[in-house]
Short mmCIF file of C-alpha atoms in Angstrom, two decimals:
data_model
loop_
_atom_site.label_atom_id
_atom_site.label_comp_id
_atom_site.label_asym_id
_atom_site.label_seq_id
_atom_site.Cartn_x
_atom_site.Cartn_y
_atom_site.Cartn_z
CA GLY A 1 48.60 -9.42 67.67
CA LEU A 2 45.42 -10.17 69.58
CA ALA A 3 44.61 -6.43 69.95
CA VAL A 4 45.13 -5.87 66.21
CA TYR A 5 42.89 -8.87 65.41
CA HIS A 6 40.08 -7.54 67.61
CA ALA A 7 40.40 -4.06 66.12
CA ILE A 8 40.16 -5.47 62.56
CA ALA A 9 37.27 -7.80 63.48
CA ASN A 10 35.31 -4.95 65.07
CA GLY A 11 36.06 -2.74 62.02
CA LEU A 12 34.71 -5.43 59.69
CA ARG A 13 31.50 -5.73 61.76
CA VAL A 14 30.97 -1.96 61.66
CA TRP A 15 31.65 -1.92 57.90
CA GLU A 16 29.14 -4.78 57.30
CA TYR A 17 26.54 -3.02 59.44
CA SER A 18 26.95 0.23 57.49
CA ARG A 19 26.80 -1.59 54.14
CA ARG A 20 23.49 -3.19 55.18
CA TYR A 21 21.82 0.22 55.08
CA SER A 22 23.58 1.61 52.00
CA SER A 23 21.37 -0.34 49.55
CA GLU A 24 18.23 0.97 51.25
CA GLU A 25 19.64 4.50 51.12
CA ASP A 26 20.46 4.12 47.45
CA VAL A 27 16.89 3.04 46.77
CA ALA A 28 15.58 6.02 48.77
CA ILE A 29 17.73 8.37 46.68
CA PHE A 30 16.40 6.71 43.49
CA PHE A 31 12.84 7.32 44.76
CA GLU A 32 13.66 11.01 45.34
CA LYS A 33 15.20 11.40 41.87
CA ILE A 34 12.30 9.78 40.03
CA THR A 35 9.79 11.75 42.13
CA ALA A 36 11.45 15.06 41.17
CA ASP A 37 11.57 14.04 37.51
CA LEU A 38 7.89 13.03 37.45
CA GLN A 39 6.76 16.15 39.30
CA ASN A 40 8.70 18.33 36.82
CA SER A 41 7.29 16.50 33.79
CA TYR A 42 5.63 18.36 30.95
CA SER A 43 3.31 17.57 28.07
CA TYR A 44 4.64 18.15 24.58
CA SER A 45 3.52 16.56 21.31
CA ARG A 46 7.04 15.82 19.98
CA ILE A 47 8.28 14.06 23.13
CA GLN A 48 5.83 11.55 24.53
CA PHE A 49 5.70 9.89 27.97
CA ASP A 50 6.30 6.13 27.60
CA GLY A 51 5.91 3.64 30.43
CA LYS A 52 6.64 -0.08 30.36
CA ALA A 53 6.65 -2.62 33.17
CA GLU A 54 10.43 -2.25 33.85
CA LYS A 55 11.28 0.99 32.01
CA ILE A 56 10.03 4.56 31.99
CA PHE A 57 10.70 7.51 29.64
CA ILE A 58 9.70 10.90 31.04
CA PRO A 59 9.67 14.33 29.32
CA THR A 60 10.91 16.54 32.15
CA ILE A 61 13.09 19.46 33.14
CA VAL A 62 16.77 18.44 33.23
CA ARG A 63 19.87 20.21 34.55
CA MET A 64 22.67 20.00 31.98
CA PRO A 65 25.62 22.04 30.68
CA ALA A 66 24.60 25.02 28.52
CA ASP A 67 25.17 24.82 24.77
CA GLN A 68 28.67 25.92 23.66
CA LYS A 69 27.15 28.78 21.60
CA SER A 70 25.07 30.03 24.53
CA PRO A 71 26.06 33.04 26.65
CA ASP A 72 25.79 30.66 29.66
CA LYS A 73 28.53 28.44 28.17
CA GLY A 74 30.16 26.23 30.82
CA GLN A 75 27.33 26.62 33.33
CA MET A 76 24.67 24.13 34.34
CA ILE A 77 21.18 25.24 33.29
CA LYS A 78 17.67 23.88 33.56
CA GLN A 79 16.11 22.99 30.21
CA LEU A 80 13.49 20.81 28.56
CA GLY A 81 14.68 17.25 28.09
CA THR A 82 13.96 13.64 28.95
CA VAL A 83 14.92 11.13 31.59
CA GLU A 84 14.81 7.39 31.27
CA TYR A 85 14.98 4.88 34.11
CA PHE A 86 15.61 1.21 33.36
CA ILE A 87 17.18 -1.95 34.70
CA GLN A 88 19.73 -4.14 32.97
CA LYS A 89 19.03 -7.63 34.24
CA GLY A 90 22.49 -8.97 33.62
CA LYS A 91 23.99 -6.16 35.69
CA LYS A 92 21.21 -5.98 38.36
CA THR A 93 21.42 -2.19 38.31
CA ILE A 94 18.94 0.66 37.90
CA TYR A 95 20.23 3.21 35.36
CA ARG A 96 19.22 6.82 34.73
CA ARG A 97 19.80 8.41 31.34
CA GLN A 98 19.03 12.09 30.76
CA ASN A 99 19.00 13.94 27.46
CA ASN A 100 18.61 17.61 26.64
CA TYR A 101 15.93 18.72 24.18
CA SER A 102 17.95 18.25 21.01
CA GLN A 103 19.18 14.81 22.10
CA ALA A 104 15.63 13.78 22.97
CA LEU A 105 14.44 14.59 19.45
CA LYS A 106 17.28 12.55 17.86
CA VAL A 107 16.43 8.88 18.38
CA LYS A 108 20.00 7.56 17.96
CA LYS A 109 21.87 10.21 19.99
CA ASN A 110 21.52 9.28 23.66
CA ALA A 111 23.61 10.35 26.59
CA GLU A 112 25.39 7.68 28.57
CA ALA A 113 23.30 6.00 31.26
CA ARG A 114 24.50 6.41 34.86
CA PRO A 115 24.10 3.59 37.40
CA LEU A 116 22.01 4.53 40.44
CA VAL A 117 21.26 1.48 42.55
CA THR A 118 22.78 -2.01 42.77
CA PRO A 119 22.19 -4.95 43.46
CA ILE A 120 18.63 -4.87 42.17
CA VAL A 121 16.54 -8.01 41.87
CA GLY A 122 13.47 -6.32 40.32
CA LEU A 123 12.05 -2.99 39.21
CA ARG A 124 8.35 -2.60 38.34
CA PHE A 125 6.15 0.30 37.38
CA MET A 126 2.34 0.48 37.51
CA TYR A 127 0.57 3.42 35.84
CA PHE A 128 -2.72 4.89 37.01
CA LEU A 129 -4.72 6.73 34.32
CA VAL A 130 -8.15 8.31 34.24
CA ASP A 131 -10.51 6.27 32.04
CA ASP A 132 -14.28 7.05 31.93
CA GLY A 133 -13.93 9.26 35.02
CA LYS A 134 -12.28 6.50 37.08
CA ILE A 135 -8.63 5.91 37.92
CA LYS A 136 -7.56 2.56 36.48
CA PRO A 137 -4.22 0.75 36.80
CA ARG A 138 -2.24 -0.23 33.70
CA LYS A 139 1.03 -2.09 33.23
CA THR A 140 2.04 0.10 30.26
CA THR A 141 1.14 3.45 28.79
CA SER A 142 2.34 5.43 25.80
CA GLY A 143 1.56 9.07 25.13
CA ALA A 144 -0.88 9.57 27.98
CA MET A 145 0.59 11.04 31.19
CA PRO A 146 -0.70 9.04 34.19
CA VAL A 147 -2.09 10.72 37.33
CA SER A 148 0.24 8.59 39.45
CA ILE A 149 2.81 5.83 39.23
CA GLN A 150 3.58 3.03 41.58
CA VAL A 151 7.30 2.13 41.68
CA GLU A 152 8.42 -1.15 43.25
CA VAL A 153 12.03 -2.10 43.87
CA ASP A 154 13.36 -5.45 45.11
CA PHE A 155 17.00 -5.34 46.20
CA ALA A 156 19.49 -7.66 47.85
CA GLU A 157 21.03 -6.85 51.21
CA VAL A 158 24.58 -7.75 52.21
CA SER A 159 23.16 -10.69 54.20
CA GLY A 160 21.57 -12.04 51.01
CA SER A 161 17.98 -11.38 52.00
CA ILE A 162 15.68 -9.64 49.51
CA ARG A 163 13.97 -6.40 50.51
CA HIS A 164 10.94 -4.84 48.86
CA LEU A 165 10.22 -1.09 48.82
CA LYS A 166 7.29 0.63 47.08
CA ARG A 167 6.30 4.23 46.47
CA ILE A 168 3.31 5.85 44.78
CA ILE A 169 4.15 9.13 43.08
CA ASN A 170 1.50 11.66 42.06
CA ILE A 171 2.05 13.61 38.86
CA PRO A 172 0.61 17.14 38.83
CA ILE A 173 -0.07 17.29 35.10
CA GLY A 174 -1.25 13.69 34.82
CA SER A 175 -4.11 12.82 32.44
CA LYS A 176 -4.62 16.41 31.31
#
């Protein structure tokens, strides 16, 4: 019985240790996803970039199933679309919703949001735009593509402590 107890106790310690790093890894994956979406963003008059303090809407290239009438039916293809990142405070989760081009043009038809990271305490965006030849920070932007975005994430570890990670992402087509 004592040997079984020690084996279980050691297993629980290893599990807790591995869980401690899973939240940080999930945040790192979120940073990679949003970086790819921002660097693949495009400028188009019918779909506008929209950035708020805790939510971002990006016109970008998305990978989605081909249209049923397409010769590529059943395959995943890259196409114009949108991606939205947001946090639902009650659920403490960062969500990612992607839409293809036709869904992006229809305001009411949105794809289901997928959870990316939990437990999140806070998500904040800061937008850097060119104004009078100088780069200036803004808490929100609509229509104008920023040159870079600062993304800050506060998340809870298994131990209960709060961690803070920040990344600045440059956007190739920003402010053009």
